[in-house]
Amino acid sequence: MNRNPELEPSPDVQADAPRGRRWEAIATALRDDIVSGRIAPGERLPNEATLAARFEVNRHTLRQAVQALVREGHLRVVHGSGTYVRELVLDYALQRRTRMSENVAQAGERAKRELLSHERAKAGEWAGPLKVPAGSEVEILHTRASIRGRPVGICTAAYPCPRLSGMAEAFKAGGVITQALKDLGVADYVRVRSTISTRLPTPAEADALARPVTQPVLVVQYVNADLDGKPVEAATTLFAADAVQLTVESDGEVS
Amino acid sequence: MNRNPELEPSPDVQADAPRGRRWEAIATALRDDIVSGRIAPGERLPNEATLAARFEVNRHTLRQAVQALVREGHLRVVHGSGTYVRELVLDYALQRRTRMSENVAQAGERAKRELLSHERAKAGEWAGPLKVPAGSEVEILHTRASIRGRPVGICTAAYPCPRLSGMAEAFKAGGVITQALKDLGVADYVRVRSTISTRLPTPAEADALARPVTQPVLVVQYVNADLDGKPVEAATTLFAADAVQLTVESDGEVS
């Protein structure tokens, strides 16, 4: 150990952690800094000497932690320049068959979508896009998508009842909307329409996205319908501007 | 005249304007407030009595000015509620044949697109999207689109030279990109790809859009190609978030 008696012990790392686990504790501390946004995407890490001093370890131990985060995709090494927090830019394709799970998988990233909360409510504002009576009921799911532990989007989606009662339970089983719809009898669906706008997030939205309220969000409102044209999902997704860009490719042949 | 000696003469309106033109001067002052954003879209005008006092005119004269702005589309009257500055939300369709001129015309709005500046430059960053050598030349046009006098978007577009040399001159003639391309031999073109992101504008961008730097912009980067698939235009458009939303409809049949 290359302890420097001038520095206070770092609160991030247990000084009495077993020697073999020190690098894991450092990796955890750095990972927390990245996932929480305290170190921003694209930012360069302090140099090895500075970090080794901060964590009170030698460079070899520090390097083990950094290498673990490179393997996990949180950091990338630019030779001759330094170690950077990886930019998180997901190309999200808006097309006839738009699937969040596929968009994320195509980016080759470790992603998950979690259920934050759900409720049953009168259709209200969702009645129009879902083409159901305003007094009928919908099941509403609030979900959050994360890549490498960092939130990239939050989604509020409404499903018509009684046809799709039980979406929350079905979603919990696998964490994929497409599979949940399939389990409830919707074999396939297509994107009818997407509307894209932007605004600053509310404090609650910024909090859920782990972003500052000064960073704008992309707002995508959309409707998905089954192959008979009946809407099965109406939703609003907020994407973090530093993590996601939307793409629209022309499907049509050039003729 | 219902002059109120307690109030200072309004600096907005020439007190010595001919009586018959007072309402026009008031309309001009209110229009300036709206176009500059000093009265925001969706905001309610102060009531008639307040405005009449501000401009030192009777209600009849004030009403003439308001009616003119209603006819021009700047204001709308909600019966039993008040007079509001019209929201400026343009649905901008991203599709295979995307035309700013058509998108704006479909909104039924008085729009114009003006050339701010233009230059000839090495292709550089445009070489990739235009599929031309980096050392070849492009003509770059900086334009601004406005509806009812209020900016809604600014665009930087690059055209490959020598094929499309003269775009600036051709655009000046009619103010429509599609026509300028036609004049230079591009009979038709299609949108290859659009990428949509969001960020806060730079001070210069915010200034050109007449918006605060705290209001995010929608950033659309796109490529248009002729019917042989050769790129004819690569561009970046910034849309004001309060004025434009993008729509993506599925062209495909539900099958």
Short mmCIF file of N, CA and C in Angstrom, two decimals, chain B residues 90-202:
data_model
loop_
_atom_site.label_atom_id
_atom_site.label_comp_id
_atom_site.label_asym_id
_atom_site.label_seq_id
_atom_site.Cartn_x
_atom_site.Cartn_y
_atom_site.Cartn_z
N LEU B 90 -46.44 23.66 -34.90
CA LEU B 90 -46.44 23.15 -36.25
C LEU B 90 -46.14 21.65 -36.20
N ASP B 91 -47.02 20.85 -36.76
CA ASP B 91 -46.74 19.41 -36.87
C ASP B 91 -45.87 19.21 -38.09
N TYR B 92 -44.63 18.82 -37.85
CA TYR B 92 -43.67 18.69 -38.94
C TYR B 92 -43.50 17.21 -39.24
N ALA B 93 -44.03 16.77 -40.38
CA ALA B 93 -44.03 15.35 -40.70
C ALA B 93 -42.70 14.91 -41.27
N LEU B 94 -42.07 13.92 -40.63
CA LEU B 94 -40.86 13.31 -41.17
C LEU B 94 -41.28 12.10 -41.96
N GLN B 95 -41.08 12.14 -43.24
CA GLN B 95 -41.53 11.04 -44.09
C GLN B 95 -40.63 10.96 -45.30
N ARG B 96 -40.98 10.04 -46.20
CA ARG B 96 -40.11 9.83 -47.33
C ARG B 96 -39.97 11.11 -48.16
N ARG B 97 -41.08 11.81 -48.38
CA ARG B 97 -41.02 13.08 -49.09
C ARG B 97 -41.27 14.19 -48.08
N THR B 98 -40.21 14.62 -47.44
CA THR B 98 -40.33 15.67 -46.44
C THR B 98 -39.99 17.01 -47.08
N ARG B 99 -40.95 17.93 -47.05
CA ARG B 99 -40.75 19.25 -47.63
C ARG B 99 -41.12 20.30 -46.60
N MET B 100 -40.19 21.14 -46.22
CA MET B 100 -40.54 22.17 -45.25
C MET B 100 -41.68 23.03 -45.77
N SER B 101 -41.62 23.38 -47.06
CA SER B 101 -42.65 24.26 -47.61
C SER B 101 -44.04 23.63 -47.49
N GLU B 102 -44.12 22.30 -47.73
CA GLU B 102 -45.42 21.64 -47.64
C GLU B 102 -45.87 21.49 -46.19
N ASN B 103 -44.93 21.15 -45.32
CA ASN B 103 -45.28 21.01 -43.91
C ASN B 103 -45.85 22.31 -43.36
N VAL B 104 -45.25 23.40 -43.76
CA VAL B 104 -45.71 24.69 -43.26
C VAL B 104 -47.04 25.06 -43.90
N ALA B 105 -47.16 24.79 -45.20
CA ALA B 105 -48.41 25.14 -45.89
C ALA B 105 -49.58 24.33 -45.33
N GLN B 106 -49.32 23.05 -44.97
CA GLN B 106 -50.40 22.22 -44.44
C GLN B 106 -50.90 22.74 -43.10
N ALA B 107 -50.05 23.46 -42.39
CA ALA B 107 -50.49 24.05 -41.13
C ALA B 107 -51.35 25.28 -41.38
N GLY B 108 -51.48 25.66 -42.65
CA GLY B 108 -52.34 26.79 -42.99
C GLY B 108 -51.82 28.11 -42.47
N GLU B 109 -50.52 28.23 -42.39
CA GLU B 109 -49.94 29.40 -41.77
C GLU B 109 -49.20 30.23 -42.82
N ARG B 110 -49.09 31.50 -42.55
CA ARG B 110 -48.30 32.36 -43.41
C ARG B 110 -46.85 32.17 -43.01
N ALA B 111 -46.09 31.59 -43.91
CA ALA B 111 -44.70 31.27 -43.57
C ALA B 111 -43.77 31.81 -44.62
N LYS B 112 -42.52 32.02 -44.19
CA LYS B 112 -41.50 32.35 -45.17
C LYS B 112 -40.18 31.78 -44.70
N ARG B 113 -39.29 31.55 -45.66
CA ARG B 113 -37.96 31.06 -45.33
C ARG B 113 -36.98 32.03 -45.94
N GLU B 114 -36.10 32.56 -45.14
CA GLU B 114 -35.19 33.60 -45.62
C GLU B 114 -33.75 33.10 -45.55
N LEU B 115 -32.95 33.59 -46.47
CA LEU B 115 -31.52 33.27 -46.49
C LEU B 115 -30.79 34.23 -45.57
N LEU B 116 -30.14 33.69 -44.53
CA LEU B 116 -29.40 34.55 -43.62
C LEU B 116 -28.00 34.82 -44.15
N SER B 117 -27.35 33.76 -44.66
CA SER B 117 -26.02 33.91 -45.24
C SER B 117 -25.70 32.65 -46.02
N HIS B 118 -24.66 32.70 -46.80
CA HIS B 118 -24.23 31.51 -47.54
C HIS B 118 -22.76 31.60 -47.80
N GLU B 119 -22.14 30.42 -47.99
CA GLU B 119 -20.70 30.42 -48.26
C GLU B 119 -20.34 29.17 -49.05
N ARG B 120 -19.17 29.21 -49.61
CA ARG B 120 -18.60 28.07 -50.31
C ARG B 120 -17.47 27.56 -49.42
N ALA B 121 -17.40 26.23 -49.22
CA ALA B 121 -16.39 25.71 -48.29
C ALA B 121 -15.98 24.30 -48.71
N LYS B 122 -14.88 23.82 -48.13
CA LYS B 122 -14.50 22.42 -48.28
C LYS B 122 -15.59 21.57 -47.62
N ALA B 123 -15.85 20.38 -48.18
CA ALA B 123 -16.94 19.54 -47.67
C ALA B 123 -16.74 19.18 -46.19
N GLY B 124 -15.51 18.83 -45.79
CA GLY B 124 -15.24 18.57 -44.38
C GLY B 124 -16.24 17.62 -43.74
N GLU B 125 -16.90 18.07 -42.69
CA GLU B 125 -17.84 17.23 -41.95
C GLU B 125 -19.05 16.80 -42.79
N TRP B 126 -19.32 17.53 -43.88
CA TRP B 126 -20.47 17.18 -44.73
C TRP B 126 -20.12 16.08 -45.72
N ALA B 127 -18.82 15.77 -45.85
CA ALA B 127 -18.38 14.79 -46.85
C ALA B 127 -19.04 13.43 -46.62
N GLY B 128 -19.09 13.01 -45.37
CA GLY B 128 -19.69 11.71 -45.04
C GLY B 128 -21.14 11.61 -45.48
N PRO B 129 -22.02 12.46 -44.92
CA PRO B 129 -23.43 12.36 -45.32
C PRO B 129 -23.67 12.61 -46.80
N LEU B 130 -22.87 13.47 -47.43
CA LEU B 130 -23.10 13.75 -48.86
C LEU B 130 -22.40 12.74 -49.76
N LYS B 131 -21.56 11.87 -49.16
CA LYS B 131 -20.80 10.88 -49.93
C LYS B 131 -19.96 11.53 -51.02
N VAL B 132 -19.23 12.57 -50.64
CA VAL B 132 -18.30 13.23 -51.57
C VAL B 132 -16.94 13.28 -50.90
N PRO B 133 -15.86 13.49 -51.67
CA PRO B 133 -14.54 13.58 -51.05
C PRO B 133 -14.46 14.79 -50.10
N ALA B 134 -13.72 14.62 -48.98
CA ALA B 134 -13.62 15.69 -47.98
C ALA B 134 -13.02 16.96 -48.58
N GLY B 135 -12.20 16.79 -49.61
CA GLY B 135 -11.55 17.95 -50.21
C GLY B 135 -12.40 18.65 -51.27
N SER B 136 -13.55 18.04 -51.63
CA SER B 136 -14.41 18.67 -52.64
C SER B 136 -15.14 19.84 -51.99
N GLU B 137 -15.86 20.60 -52.79
CA GLU B 137 -16.51 21.80 -52.25
C GLU B 137 -18.01 21.65 -52.12
N VAL B 138 -18.56 22.38 -51.18
CA VAL B 138 -20.01 22.42 -50.99
C VAL B 138 -20.45 23.88 -50.89
N GLU B 139 -21.72 24.10 -51.23
CA GLU B 139 -22.30 25.42 -50.99
C GLU B 139 -23.16 25.29 -49.74
N ILE B 140 -22.96 26.18 -48.80
CA ILE B 140 -23.66 26.09 -47.52
C ILE B 140 -24.63 27.26 -47.39
N LEU B 141 -25.89 26.94 -47.10
CA LEU B 141 -26.91 27.98 -46.91
C LEU B 141 -27.39 27.99 -45.47
N HIS B 142 -27.43 29.15 -44.88
CA HIS B 142 -28.00 29.33 -43.55
C HIS B 142 -29.35 30.02 -43.74
N THR B 143 -30.42 29.35 -43.38
CA THR B 143 -31.75 29.92 -43.59
C THR B 143 -32.54 29.93 -42.29
N ARG B 144 -33.59 30.73 -42.29
CA ARG B 144 -34.47 30.79 -41.13
C ARG B 144 -35.91 30.74 -41.62
N ALA B 145 -36.69 29.88 -40.98
CA ALA B 145 -38.11 29.77 -41.32
C ALA B 145 -38.92 30.48 -40.24
N SER B 146 -39.90 31.25 -40.68
CA SER B 146 -40.76 31.98 -39.74
C SER B 146 -42.22 31.77 -40.11
N ILE B 147 -43.04 31.78 -39.09
CA ILE B 147 -44.48 31.70 -39.31
C ILE B 147 -45.10 32.92 -38.63
N ARG B 148 -45.94 33.64 -39.36
CA ARG B 148 -46.52 34.88 -38.83
C ARG B 148 -45.44 35.78 -38.26
N GLY B 149 -44.28 35.79 -38.90
CA GLY B 149 -43.22 36.70 -38.47
C GLY B 149 -42.36 36.20 -37.33
N ARG B 150 -42.76 35.05 -36.74
CA ARG B 150 -42.01 34.54 -35.58
C ARG B 150 -41.13 33.39 -36.05
N PRO B 151 -39.81 33.45 -35.76
CA PRO B 151 -38.93 32.34 -36.18
C PRO B 151 -39.37 31.01 -35.57
N VAL B 152 -39.34 29.95 -36.35
CA VAL B 152 -39.65 28.61 -35.83
C VAL B 152 -38.47 27.67 -36.01
N GLY B 153 -37.57 27.97 -36.94
CA GLY B 153 -36.44 27.07 -37.15
C GLY B 153 -35.32 27.76 -37.90
N ILE B 154 -34.09 27.32 -37.63
CA ILE B 154 -32.95 27.76 -38.42
C ILE B 154 -32.25 26.53 -38.96
N CYS B 155 -31.72 26.67 -40.17
CA CYS B 155 -31.20 25.50 -40.88
C CYS B 155 -29.86 25.82 -41.51
N THR B 156 -28.92 24.88 -41.36
CA THR B 156 -27.65 24.95 -42.07
C THR B 156 -27.61 23.75 -43.01
N ALA B 157 -27.56 24.01 -44.31
CA ALA B 157 -27.64 22.93 -45.29
C ALA B 157 -26.47 23.01 -46.26
N ALA B 158 -25.93 21.84 -46.61
CA ALA B 158 -24.79 21.78 -47.53
C ALA B 158 -25.19 21.06 -48.82
N TYR B 159 -24.74 21.60 -49.96
CA TYR B 159 -25.05 21.06 -51.28
C TYR B 159 -23.76 20.81 -52.03
N PRO B 160 -23.63 19.63 -52.66
CA PRO B 160 -22.36 19.29 -53.32
C PRO B 160 -22.13 20.13 -54.58
N CYS B 161 -20.88 20.59 -54.71
CA CYS B 161 -20.46 21.33 -55.89
C CYS B 161 -19.53 20.44 -56.72
N PRO B 162 -19.47 20.56 -58.01
CA PRO B 162 -20.12 21.62 -58.80
C PRO B 162 -21.58 21.33 -59.14
N ARG B 163 -22.05 20.10 -58.83
CA ARG B 163 -23.40 19.76 -59.28
C ARG B 163 -24.44 20.80 -58.87
N LEU B 164 -24.37 21.26 -57.62
CA LEU B 164 -25.40 22.18 -57.14
C LEU B 164 -24.84 23.57 -56.81
N SER B 165 -23.78 23.92 -57.52
CA SER B 165 -23.28 25.30 -57.39
C SER B 165 -24.40 26.25 -57.80
N GLY B 166 -24.56 27.31 -57.03
CA GLY B 166 -25.60 28.28 -57.37
C GLY B 166 -26.88 28.11 -56.57
N MET B 167 -26.88 27.23 -55.55
CA MET B 167 -28.08 27.03 -54.74
C MET B 167 -28.55 28.33 -54.08
N ALA B 168 -27.58 29.11 -53.59
CA ALA B 168 -27.98 30.35 -52.89
C ALA B 168 -28.74 31.26 -53.84
N GLU B 169 -28.21 31.42 -55.04
CA GLU B 169 -28.89 32.28 -56.02
C GLU B 169 -30.25 31.71 -56.39
N ALA B 170 -30.28 30.39 -56.61
CA ALA B 170 -31.54 29.75 -57.00
C ALA B 170 -32.57 29.87 -55.88
N PHE B 171 -32.10 29.74 -54.62
CA PHE B 171 -33.02 29.84 -53.48
C PHE B 171 -33.57 31.26 -53.35
N LYS B 172 -32.69 32.23 -53.56
CA LYS B 172 -33.12 33.64 -53.43
C LYS B 172 -34.29 33.95 -54.36
N ALA B 173 -34.30 33.30 -55.51
CA ALA B 173 -35.33 33.61 -56.51
C ALA B 173 -36.74 33.32 -55.98
N GLY B 174 -36.90 32.19 -55.26
CA GLY B 174 -38.27 31.84 -54.86
C GLY B 174 -38.46 31.54 -53.37
N GLY B 175 -37.36 31.37 -52.66
CA GLY B 175 -37.48 31.11 -51.22
C GLY B 175 -37.94 29.70 -50.89
N VAL B 176 -37.82 28.79 -51.85
CA VAL B 176 -38.23 27.40 -51.61
C VAL B 176 -37.10 26.48 -52.09
N ILE B 177 -36.60 25.64 -51.17
CA ILE B 177 -35.48 24.75 -51.51
C ILE B 177 -35.85 23.79 -52.63
N THR B 178 -37.03 23.20 -52.54
CA THR B 178 -37.46 22.22 -53.55
C THR B 178 -37.39 22.83 -54.95
N GLN B 179 -37.85 24.08 -55.08
CA GLN B 179 -37.84 24.75 -56.39
C GLN B 179 -36.41 25.04 -56.83
N ALA B 180 -35.56 25.46 -55.86
CA ALA B 180 -34.17 25.76 -56.20
C ALA B 180 -33.46 24.51 -56.71
N LEU B 181 -33.72 23.37 -56.05
CA LEU B 181 -33.11 22.11 -56.50
C LEU B 181 -33.61 21.76 -57.91
N LYS B 182 -34.90 21.97 -58.13
CA LYS B 182 -35.48 21.68 -59.44
C LYS B 182 -34.81 22.53 -60.51
N ASP B 183 -34.63 23.82 -60.19
CA ASP B 183 -33.99 24.73 -61.15
C ASP B 183 -32.58 24.29 -61.48
N LEU B 184 -31.94 23.57 -60.54
CA LEU B 184 -30.57 23.10 -60.79
C LEU B 184 -30.55 21.65 -61.25
N GLY B 185 -31.71 21.12 -61.65
CA GLY B 185 -31.75 19.82 -62.31
C GLY B 185 -32.12 18.63 -61.44
N VAL B 186 -32.45 18.87 -60.16
CA VAL B 186 -32.89 17.76 -59.30
C VAL B 186 -34.42 17.74 -59.32
N ALA B 187 -34.97 16.87 -60.16
CA ALA B 187 -36.41 16.88 -60.41
C ALA B 187 -37.19 16.46 -59.16
N ASP B 188 -36.63 15.53 -58.40
CA ASP B 188 -37.33 15.05 -57.21
C ASP B 188 -36.28 14.52 -56.24
N TYR B 189 -36.64 14.45 -54.97
CA TYR B 189 -35.70 13.92 -53.99
C TYR B 189 -36.47 13.32 -52.83
N VAL B 190 -35.80 12.42 -52.10
CA VAL B 190 -36.45 11.77 -50.96
C VAL B 190 -35.54 11.85 -49.73
N ARG B 191 -36.19 11.82 -48.59
CA ARG B 191 -35.48 11.84 -47.32
C ARG B 191 -34.87 10.46 -47.06
N VAL B 192 -33.57 10.37 -46.95
CA VAL B 192 -32.91 9.09 -46.70
C VAL B 192 -32.99 8.75 -45.21
N ARG B 193 -32.72 9.75 -44.38
CA ARG B 193 -32.57 9.48 -42.95
C ARG B 193 -32.72 10.78 -42.19
N SER B 194 -33.37 10.69 -41.03
CA SER B 194 -33.43 11.83 -40.10
C SER B 194 -32.96 11.33 -38.75
N THR B 195 -32.15 12.13 -38.09
CA THR B 195 -31.74 11.83 -36.72
C THR B 195 -32.18 13.00 -35.85
N ILE B 196 -32.84 12.68 -34.74
CA ILE B 196 -33.45 13.71 -33.91
C ILE B 196 -32.84 13.69 -32.53
N SER B 197 -32.37 14.83 -32.08
CA SER B 197 -31.88 14.94 -30.71
C SER B 197 -32.33 16.27 -30.14
N THR B 198 -31.93 16.55 -28.93
CA THR B 198 -32.30 17.84 -28.33
C THR B 198 -31.15 18.36 -27.49
N ARG B 199 -31.08 19.67 -27.37
CA ARG B 199 -30.09 20.32 -26.51
C ARG B 199 -30.54 21.75 -26.30
N LEU B 200 -29.84 22.46 -25.44
CA LEU B 200 -30.09 23.89 -25.29
C LEU B 200 -29.34 24.62 -26.40
N PRO B 201 -29.90 25.74 -26.87
CA PRO B 201 -29.24 26.47 -27.96
C PRO B 201 -28.04 27.27 -27.45
N THR B 202 -27.11 27.57 -28.35
CA THR B 202 -26.05 28.52 -28.02
C THR B 202 -26.69 29.92 -27.99
#
